[in-house]
PDB file of C-alpha atoms in Angstrom:
ATOM      1  CA  MET A 169       4.079 -24.440   6.037  1.00  0.00           C
ATOM      2  CA  PRO A 170       2.544 -27.855   7.160  1.00  0.00           C
ATOM      3  CA  GLY A 171      -1.204 -27.548   7.248  1.00  0.00           C
ATOM      4  CA  ALA A 172      -1.246 -24.221   5.516  1.00  0.00           C
ATOM      5  CA  ASN A 173      -3.383 -25.824   2.935  1.00  0.00           C
ATOM      6  CA  ARG A 174      -6.446 -25.990   4.935  1.00  0.00           C
ATOM      7  CA  TRP A 175      -6.626 -21.743   5.257  1.00  0.00           C
ATOM      8  CA  ARG A 176      -6.225 -21.215   1.595  1.00  0.00           C
ATOM      9  CA  ASN A 177      -9.108 -19.095  -0.014  1.00  0.00           C
ATOM     10  CA  PRO A 178     -10.803 -21.608  -2.416  1.00  0.00           C
ATOM     11  CA  GLU A 179     -11.686 -18.601  -4.556  1.00  0.00           C
ATOM     12  CA  ASP A 180      -8.018 -17.780  -5.360  1.00  0.00           C
ATOM     13  CA  ASP A 181      -6.809 -21.341  -5.509  1.00  0.00           C
ATOM     14  CA  LEU A 182      -9.297 -23.512  -6.383  1.00  0.00           C
ATOM     15  CA  PRO A 183      -7.760 -26.819  -8.329  1.00  0.00           C
ATOM     16  CA  PRO A 184      -8.880 -27.057 -11.846  1.00  0.00           C
ATOM     17  CA  ASP A 185     -10.043 -30.552 -11.287  1.00  0.00           C
ATOM     18  CA  PHE A 186     -12.232 -29.651  -8.320  1.00  0.00           C
ATOM     19  CA  GLU A 187     -15.468 -30.764  -9.584  1.00  0.00           C
ATOM     20  CA  ASP A 188     -13.992 -34.170 -10.728  1.00  0.00           C
ATOM     21  CA  ASN A 189     -12.451 -34.959  -7.894  1.00  0.00           C
ATOM     22  CA  ARG A 190     -14.296 -33.418  -5.182  1.00  0.00           C
ATOM     23  CA  ASP A 191     -14.106 -35.998  -2.375  1.00  0.00           C
ATOM     24  CA  VAL A 192      -9.964 -35.924  -2.861  1.00  0.00           C
ATOM     25  CA  HIS A 193      -9.840 -32.231  -2.228  1.00  0.00           C
ATOM     26  CA  TYR A 194     -12.258 -32.443   0.749  1.00  0.00           C
ATOM     27  CA  ASP A 195     -10.433 -35.366   2.293  1.00  0.00           C
ATOM     28  CA  ALA A 196      -7.313 -33.041   1.807  1.00  0.00           C
ATOM     29  CA  ILE A 197      -8.545 -30.270   4.012  1.00  0.00           C
ATOM     30  CA  ARG A 198     -10.323 -32.501   6.209  1.00  0.00           C
ATOM     31  CA  GLN A 199     -13.803 -31.162   5.589  1.00  0.00           C
ATOM     32  CA  PRO A 200     -17.137 -32.811   5.016  1.00  0.00           C
ATOM     33  CA  GLN A 201     -18.893 -32.590   1.737  1.00  0.00           C
ATOM     34  CA  ASP A 202     -22.571 -32.285   3.224  1.00  0.00           C
ATOM     35  CA  PRO A 203     -23.077 -28.615   4.614  1.00  0.00           C
ATOM     36  CA  GLU A 204     -25.311 -29.914   7.334  1.00  0.00           C
ATOM     37  CA  LYS A 205     -22.533 -31.823   8.838  1.00  0.00           C
ATOM     38  CA  TYR A 206     -19.960 -28.867   8.412  1.00  0.00           C
ATOM     39  CA  ILE A 207     -22.524 -26.411  10.020  1.00  0.00           C
ATOM     40  CA  GLY A 208     -23.464 -28.832  12.978  1.00  0.00           C
ATOM     41  CA  ALA A 209     -19.596 -29.514  13.653  1.00  0.00           C
ATOM     42  CA  LEU A 210     -19.218 -25.399  13.654  1.00  0.00           C
ATOM     43  CA  GLN A 211     -22.144 -25.131  15.872  1.00  0.00           C
ATOM     44  CA  LYS A 212     -20.927 -27.808  18.140  1.00  0.00           C
ATOM     45  CA  ARG A 213     -17.767 -25.872  18.902  1.00  0.00           C
ATOM     46  CA  LEU A 214     -19.624 -22.869  19.299  1.00  0.00           C
ATOM     47  CA  TRP A 215     -21.811 -24.028  21.882  1.00  0.00           C
ATOM     48  CA  GLU A 216     -18.818 -25.977  23.754  1.00  0.00           C
ATOM     49  CA  ALA A 217     -16.874 -22.446  23.543  1.00  0.00           C
ATOM     50  CA  LEU A 218     -19.629 -20.720  25.147  1.00  0.00           C
ATOM     51  CA  THR A 219     -20.568 -23.277  27.630  1.00  0.00           C
ATOM     52  CA  TRP A 220     -16.845 -23.132  28.716  1.00  0.00           C
ATOM     53  CA  PHE A 221     -16.876 -19.168  28.843  1.00  0.00           C
ATOM     54  CA  ASP A 222     -20.166 -19.338  31.008  1.00  0.00           C
ATOM     55  CA  THR A 223     -18.472 -21.733  33.697  1.00  0.00           C
ATOM     56  CA  VAL A 224     -15.620 -19.767  34.058  1.00  0.00           C
ATOM     57  CA  LEU A 225     -17.437 -16.407  34.189  1.00  0.00           C
ATOM     58  CA  GLU A 226     -19.321 -18.221  37.439  1.00  0.00           C
ATOM     59  CA  LEU A 227     -16.072 -19.600  38.767  1.00  0.00           C
ATOM     60  CA  GLY A 228     -14.153 -16.103  38.320  1.00  0.00           C
ATOM     61  CA  THR A 229     -11.355 -17.857  36.200  1.00  0.00           C
ATOM     62  CA  THR A 230     -11.394 -15.982  33.273  1.00  0.00           C
ATOM     63  CA  GLY A 231      -8.273 -14.245  33.645  1.00  0.00           C
ATOM     64  CA  GLY A 232      -9.454 -10.814  33.422  1.00  0.00           C
ATOM     65  CA  VAL A 233     -12.394 -11.009  30.974  1.00  0.00           C
ATOM     66  CA  ASP A 234     -15.755 -10.219  32.379  1.00  0.00           C
ATOM     67  CA  ILE A 235     -19.336  -8.912  31.239  1.00  0.00           C
ATOM     68  CA  VAL A 236     -20.082  -5.220  32.145  1.00  0.00           C
ATOM     69  CA  LYS A 237     -22.599  -2.872  31.157  1.00  0.00           C
ATOM     70  CA  ARG A 238     -21.483   0.058  28.609  1.00  0.00           C
ATOM     71  CA  TYR A 239     -23.999   2.646  27.749  1.00  0.00           C
ATOM     72  CA  GLY A 240     -26.627   0.426  29.187  1.00  0.00           C
ATOM     73  CA  GLU A 241     -25.718  -2.451  27.020  1.00  0.00           C
ATOM     74  CA  PRO A 242     -23.602  -5.686  27.878  1.00  0.00           C
ATOM     75  CA  TRP A 243     -19.961  -5.385  26.813  1.00  0.00           C
ATOM     76  CA  ILE A 244     -17.213  -8.040  27.099  1.00  0.00           C
ATOM     77  CA  LYS A 245     -14.403  -6.275  29.155  1.00  0.00           C
ATOM     78  CA  VAL A 246     -10.826  -7.759  28.720  1.00  0.00           C
ATOM     79  CA  SER A 247      -8.198  -6.298  31.104  1.00  0.00           C
ATOM     80  CA  PRO A 248      -4.934  -5.149  29.333  1.00  0.00           C
ATOM     81  CA  LEU A 249      -2.163  -7.666  29.579  1.00  0.00           C
ATOM     82  CA  GLY A 250       0.781  -6.947  32.311  1.00  0.00           C
ATOM     83  CA  LYS A 251       4.295  -5.286  31.097  1.00  0.00           C
ATOM     84  CA  GLN A 252       6.204  -8.325  29.359  1.00  0.00           C
ATOM     85  CA  GLU A 253       9.579  -8.517  30.388  1.00  0.00           C
ATOM     86  CA  GLU A 254      12.050  -7.008  27.681  1.00  0.00           C
ATOM     87  CA  PRO A 255      13.989  -9.475  25.921  1.00  0.00           C
ATOM     88  CA  GLU A 256      17.828  -9.793  26.597  1.00  0.00           C
ATOM     89  CA  ASN A 257      18.721  -8.997  23.107  1.00  0.00           C
ATOM     90  CA  LEU A 258      16.700  -5.810  22.816  1.00  0.00           C
ATOM     91  CA  VAL A 259      18.376  -4.768  26.057  1.00  0.00           C
ATOM     92  CA  ALA A 260      21.826  -5.502  24.874  1.00  0.00           C
ATOM     93  CA  LEU A 261      21.006  -3.732  21.345  1.00  0.00           C
ATOM     94  CA  LYS A 262      19.984  -0.499  23.124  1.00  0.00           C
ATOM     95  CA  ALA A 263      22.830  -0.720  25.520  1.00  0.00           C
ATOM     96  CA  GLU A 264      25.566  -0.982  22.578  1.00  0.00           C
ATOM     97  CA  ILE A 265      23.727   1.720  20.455  1.00  0.00           C
ATOM     98  CA  GLU A 266      23.930   4.072  23.902  1.00  0.00           C
ATOM     99  CA  ARG A 267      27.496   3.187  24.014  1.00  0.00           C
ATOM    100  CA  ARG A 268      28.334   4.339  20.694  1.00  0.00           C
ATOM    101  CA  TRP A 269      26.284   7.157  20.019  1.00  0.00           C
ATOM    102  CA  GLY A 270      24.866   8.269  23.422  1.00  0.00           C
ATOM    103  CA  THR A 271      21.010   9.463  23.469  1.00  0.00           C
ATOM    104  CA  ILE A 272      19.771   9.987  20.116  1.00  0.00           C
ATOM    105  CA  ASP A 273      16.661  12.320  19.395  1.00  0.00           C
ATOM    106  CA  LEU A 274      14.251  11.187  17.134  1.00  0.00           C
ATOM    107  CA  ILE A 275      14.099  14.004  14.904  1.00  0.00           C
ATOM    108  CA  ASP A 276      17.713  13.326  14.298  1.00  0.00           C
ATOM    109  CA  ILE A 277      17.434   9.867  13.384  1.00  0.00           C
ATOM    110  CA  LEU A 278      14.391  11.361  11.078  1.00  0.00           C
ATOM    111  CA  LYS A 279      16.984  13.920   9.511  1.00  0.00           C
ATOM    112  CA  GLU A 280      19.605  11.368   8.981  1.00  0.00           C
ATOM    113  CA  ALA A 281      17.050   8.917   6.967  1.00  0.00           C
ATOM    114  CA  GLU A 282      16.361  12.055   4.876  1.00  0.00           C
ATOM    115  CA  PHE A 283      19.945  12.879   4.094  1.00  0.00           C
ATOM    116  CA  ALA A 284      20.597   9.150   3.242  1.00  0.00           C
ATOM    117  CA  THR A 285      17.599   8.501   1.140  1.00  0.00           C
ATOM    118  CA  GLY A 286      16.055  12.030   0.042  1.00  0.00           C
ATOM    119  CA  PHE A 287      12.639  10.802   0.667  1.00  0.00           C
ATOM    120  CA  THR A 288      11.019  14.419   1.216  1.00  0.00           C
ATOM    121  CA  GLY A 289      11.743  14.537  -2.480  1.00  0.00           C
ATOM    122  CA  GLU A 290       8.597  12.515  -2.843  1.00  0.00           C
ATOM    123  CA  PHE A 291       6.691  15.343  -1.374  1.00  0.00           C
ATOM    124  CA  THR A 292       5.053  17.266  -3.961  1.00  0.00           C
ATOM    125  CA  SER A 293       2.557  20.176  -3.416  1.00  0.00           C
ATOM    126  CA  VAL A 294      -0.941  20.066  -4.640  1.00  0.00           C
ATOM    127  CA  ALA A 295      -0.932  23.965  -5.233  1.00  0.00           C
ATOM    128  CA  THR A 296      -0.064  24.826  -8.754  1.00  0.00           C
ATOM    129  CA  ARG A 297       2.704  27.007  -7.873  1.00  0.00           C
ATOM    130  CA  GLU A 298       5.478  26.654  -4.816  1.00  0.00           C
ATOM    131  CA  ALA A 299       8.353  29.177  -4.566  1.00  0.00           C
ATOM    132  CA  VAL A 300       9.747  27.964  -1.265  1.00  0.00           C
ATOM    133  CA  PRO A 301      13.748  27.200  -1.350  1.00  0.00           C
ATOM    134  CA  LYS A 302      14.260  23.372  -1.288  1.00  0.00           C
ATOM    135  CA  ALA A 303      16.221  23.346   2.016  1.00  0.00           C
ATOM    136  CA  VAL A 304      13.547  25.441   3.697  1.00  0.00           C
ATOM    137  CA  LEU A 305      10.886  22.956   2.617  1.00  0.00           C
ATOM    138  CA  ARG A 306      12.781  19.967   3.624  1.00  0.00           C
ATOM    139  CA  ARG A 307      13.191  21.443   7.235  1.00  0.00           C
ATOM    140  CA  ARG A 308       9.467  22.170   7.480  1.00  0.00           C
ATOM    141  CA  LEU A 309       8.649  18.573   6.138  1.00  0.00           C
ATOM    142  CA  LEU A 310      10.681  17.047   8.403  1.00  0.00           C
ATOM    143  CA  LEU A 311       9.059  19.084  11.328  1.00  0.00           C
ATOM    144  CA  VAL A 312       5.681  18.303  10.100  1.00  0.00           C
ATOM    145  CA  LEU A 313       6.435  14.611   9.599  1.00  0.00           C
ATOM    146  CA  PHE A 314       7.914  14.445  13.275  1.00  0.00           C
ATOM    147  CA  ALA A 315       4.812  16.331  14.784  1.00  0.00           C
ATOM    148  CA  LEU A 316       2.607  13.643  13.102  1.00  0.00           C
ATOM    149  CA  GLY A 317       4.695  10.553  13.494  1.00  0.00           C
ATOM    150  CA  THR A 318       5.216  11.254  17.093  1.00  0.00           C
ATOM    151  CA  ASN A 319       1.748  12.595  18.030  1.00  0.00           C
ATOM    152  CA  MET A 320       2.870  15.535  19.286  1.00  0.00           C
ATOM    153  CA  GLY A 321       1.129  17.916  17.182  1.00  0.00           C
ATOM    154  CA  ILE A 322       2.214  20.585  15.010  1.00  0.00           C
ATOM    155  CA  LYS A 323       1.109  23.277  17.916  1.00  0.00           C
ATOM    156  CA  ARG A 324       3.630  21.807  20.184  1.00  0.00           C
ATOM    157  CA  VAL A 325       6.353  21.478  17.823  1.00  0.00           C
ATOM    158  CA  ALA A 326       6.183  24.778  16.321  1.00  0.00           C
ATOM    159  CA  VAL A 327       6.373  26.433  19.858  1.00  0.00           C
ATOM    160  CA  THR A 328       9.500  24.045  20.823  1.00  0.00           C
ATOM    161  CA  GLY A 329      13.161  24.186  19.710  1.00  0.00           C
ATOM    162  CA  LYS A 330      14.982  26.775  17.867  1.00  0.00           C
ATOM    163  CA  HIS A 331      13.895  26.107  14.118  1.00  0.00           C
ATOM    164  CA  GLY A 332      12.348  29.307  13.599  1.00  0.00           C
ATOM    165  CA  GLU A 333       9.383  27.970  11.933  1.00  0.00           C
ATOM    166  CA  SER A 334       5.720  29.048  12.749  1.00  0.00           C
ATOM    167  CA  GLU A 335       2.581  27.047  13.649  1.00  0.00           C
ATOM    168  CA  ALA A 336       0.789  28.590  10.488  1.00  0.00           C
ATOM    169  CA  VAL A 337       3.712  28.164   8.035  1.00  0.00           C
ATOM    170  CA  LEU A 338       3.962  24.320   9.225  1.00  0.00           C
ATOM    171  CA  ARG A 339       0.093  23.986   8.769  1.00  0.00           C
ATOM    172  CA  ARG A 340       0.367  25.216   5.194  1.00  0.00           C
ATOM    173  CA  VAL A 341       2.966  22.575   4.458  1.00  0.00           C
ATOM    174  CA  ARG A 342       1.251  20.089   6.247  1.00  0.00           C
ATOM    175  CA  HIS A 343      -2.038  20.863   3.843  1.00  0.00           C
ATOM    176  CA  LEU A 344      -0.025  21.277   0.591  1.00  0.00           C
ATOM    177  CA  PHE A 345       2.210  18.637   0.951  1.00  0.00           C
ATOM    178  CA  VAL A 346       1.347  15.726   3.053  1.00  0.00           C
ATOM    179  CA  ASN A 347      -1.215  13.274   1.756  1.00  0.00           C
ATOM    180  CA  ARG A 348      -1.511   9.615   1.381  1.00  0.00           C
ATOM    181  CA  THR A 349       0.079   9.438  -2.093  1.00  0.00           C
ATOM    182  CA  ASN A 350       3.277  11.402  -0.997  1.00  0.00           C
ATOM    183  CA  LEU A 351       3.353   9.226   2.000  1.00  0.00           C
ATOM    184  CA  ARG A 352       3.263   6.063   0.228  1.00  0.00           C
ATOM    185  CA  ALA A 353       6.008   7.429  -2.189  1.00  0.00           C
ATOM    186  CA  ALA A 354       7.877   8.250   0.735  1.00  0.00           C
ATOM    187  CA  LEU A 355       7.711   4.901   2.464  1.00  0.00           C
ATOM    188  CA  ALA A 356       8.378   2.991  -0.259  1.00  0.00           C
ATOM    189  CA  ARG A 357      11.699   4.992  -1.040  1.00  0.00           C
ATOM    190  CA  LEU A 358      12.590   4.374   2.789  1.00  0.00           C
ATOM    191  CA  VAL A 359      11.780   0.729   2.822  1.00  0.00           C
ATOM    192  CA  ASN A 360      13.728   0.008  -0.474  1.00  0.00           C
ATOM    193  CA  ALA A 361      16.687   1.792   0.615  1.00  0.00           C
ATOM    194  CA  THR A 362      16.768  -0.171   3.712  1.00  0.00           C
ATOM    195  CA  PHE A 363      16.288  -3.445   1.722  1.00  0.00           C
ATOM    196  CA  ALA A 364      19.370  -2.258  -0.604  1.00  0.00           C
ATOM    197  CA  ALA A 365      21.362  -1.571   2.525  1.00  0.00           C
ATOM    198  CA  ARG A 366      20.965  -4.636   4.838  1.00  0.00           C
ATOM    199  CA  ASP A 367      23.752  -7.026   5.402  1.00  0.00           C
ATOM    200  CA  ALA A 368      22.690 -10.471   3.706  1.00  0.00           C
ATOM    201  CA  ALA A 369      25.347 -12.110   6.164  1.00  0.00           C
ATOM    202  CA  TRP A 370      22.696 -10.933   8.842  1.00  0.00           C
ATOM    203  CA  TRP A 371      19.477 -11.139   6.947  1.00  0.00           C
ATOM    204  CA  GLY A 372      19.523 -13.387   4.265  1.00  0.00           C
ATOM    205  CA  GLU A 373      19.005 -12.752   0.639  1.00  0.00           C
ATOM    206  CA  GLY A 374      15.265 -13.226   0.501  1.00  0.00           C
ATOM    207  CA  THR A 375      12.781 -10.689   0.055  1.00  0.00           C
ATOM    208  CA  ALA A 376      11.446  -9.192   3.400  1.00  0.00           C
ATOM    209  CA  CYS A 377       7.731  -9.060   2.065  1.00  0.00           C
ATOM    210  CA  ALA A 378       5.648 -11.593   0.103  1.00  0.00           C
ATOM    211  CA  SER A 379       3.754  -9.552  -1.928  1.00  0.00           C
ATOM    212  CA  GLY A 380       5.272 -10.532  -5.075  1.00  0.00           C
ATOM    213  CA  LEU A 381       6.625  -7.037  -6.051  1.00  0.00           C
ATOM    214  CA  GLY A 382      10.286  -8.391  -6.768  1.00  0.00           C
ATOM    215  CA  GLU A 383      13.426  -8.716  -4.434  1.00  0.00           C
ATOM    216  CA  HIS A 384      14.253  -5.461  -2.523  1.00  0.00           C
ATOM    217  CA  ARG A 385      11.280  -3.693  -4.022  1.00  0.00           C
ATOM    218  CA  TYR A 386       8.367  -1.933  -2.351  1.00  0.00           C
ATOM    219  CA  SER A 387       5.591   0.068  -3.790  1.00  0.00           C
ATOM    220  CA  GLY A 388       3.711   1.391  -0.517  1.00  0.00           C
ATOM    221  CA  TYR A 389       1.228   0.497   1.583  1.00  0.00           C
ATOM    222  CA  ARG A 390      -2.336   0.052   0.782  1.00  0.00           C
TER     223      ARG A 390
END
């Protein structure tokens, strides 16, 4: 991307001839070699920005930014942005999905993702022994993941629906099976299945992430 060289991390991408051609490399990123000049320019930009901010505060033209008190200390308040207009393509996509399949519950989407990928197989217990049948455990895991993912909470999920699972049982599954390692592995399986199934005519042949893990491969969030 044009201009991206300026923002590279010099510790990771320092040219091997940096010391011999320091002036050339500093010119390439348009920065002075004298640290005092660099600091002076930075301070100048900072004071100009603060002066401008002080002026618009007095004029009341900050667009919703204000200085208020919070717990007795000065606090910069930024008003939330208004609701943006929904893109036409997204409206059309939602309409087409509803036309084809009607209203789909999120739990059904999660269940279909499990049937397609088997991602709940990545959730292993931290206990030394578990005797829960696989089909029962899968149902409980989906309910727990739905509760956590939608922020409904396990208690609310337990009392809704006709799944027959108690809050105590779901909390036990949450405690024994749902942890960072298992979640990363499950996410990796879901994302890689998505990469493998995507239509190259729509999405192209390139990888969807720049992590250097190889085409159509993902190893989990950090």
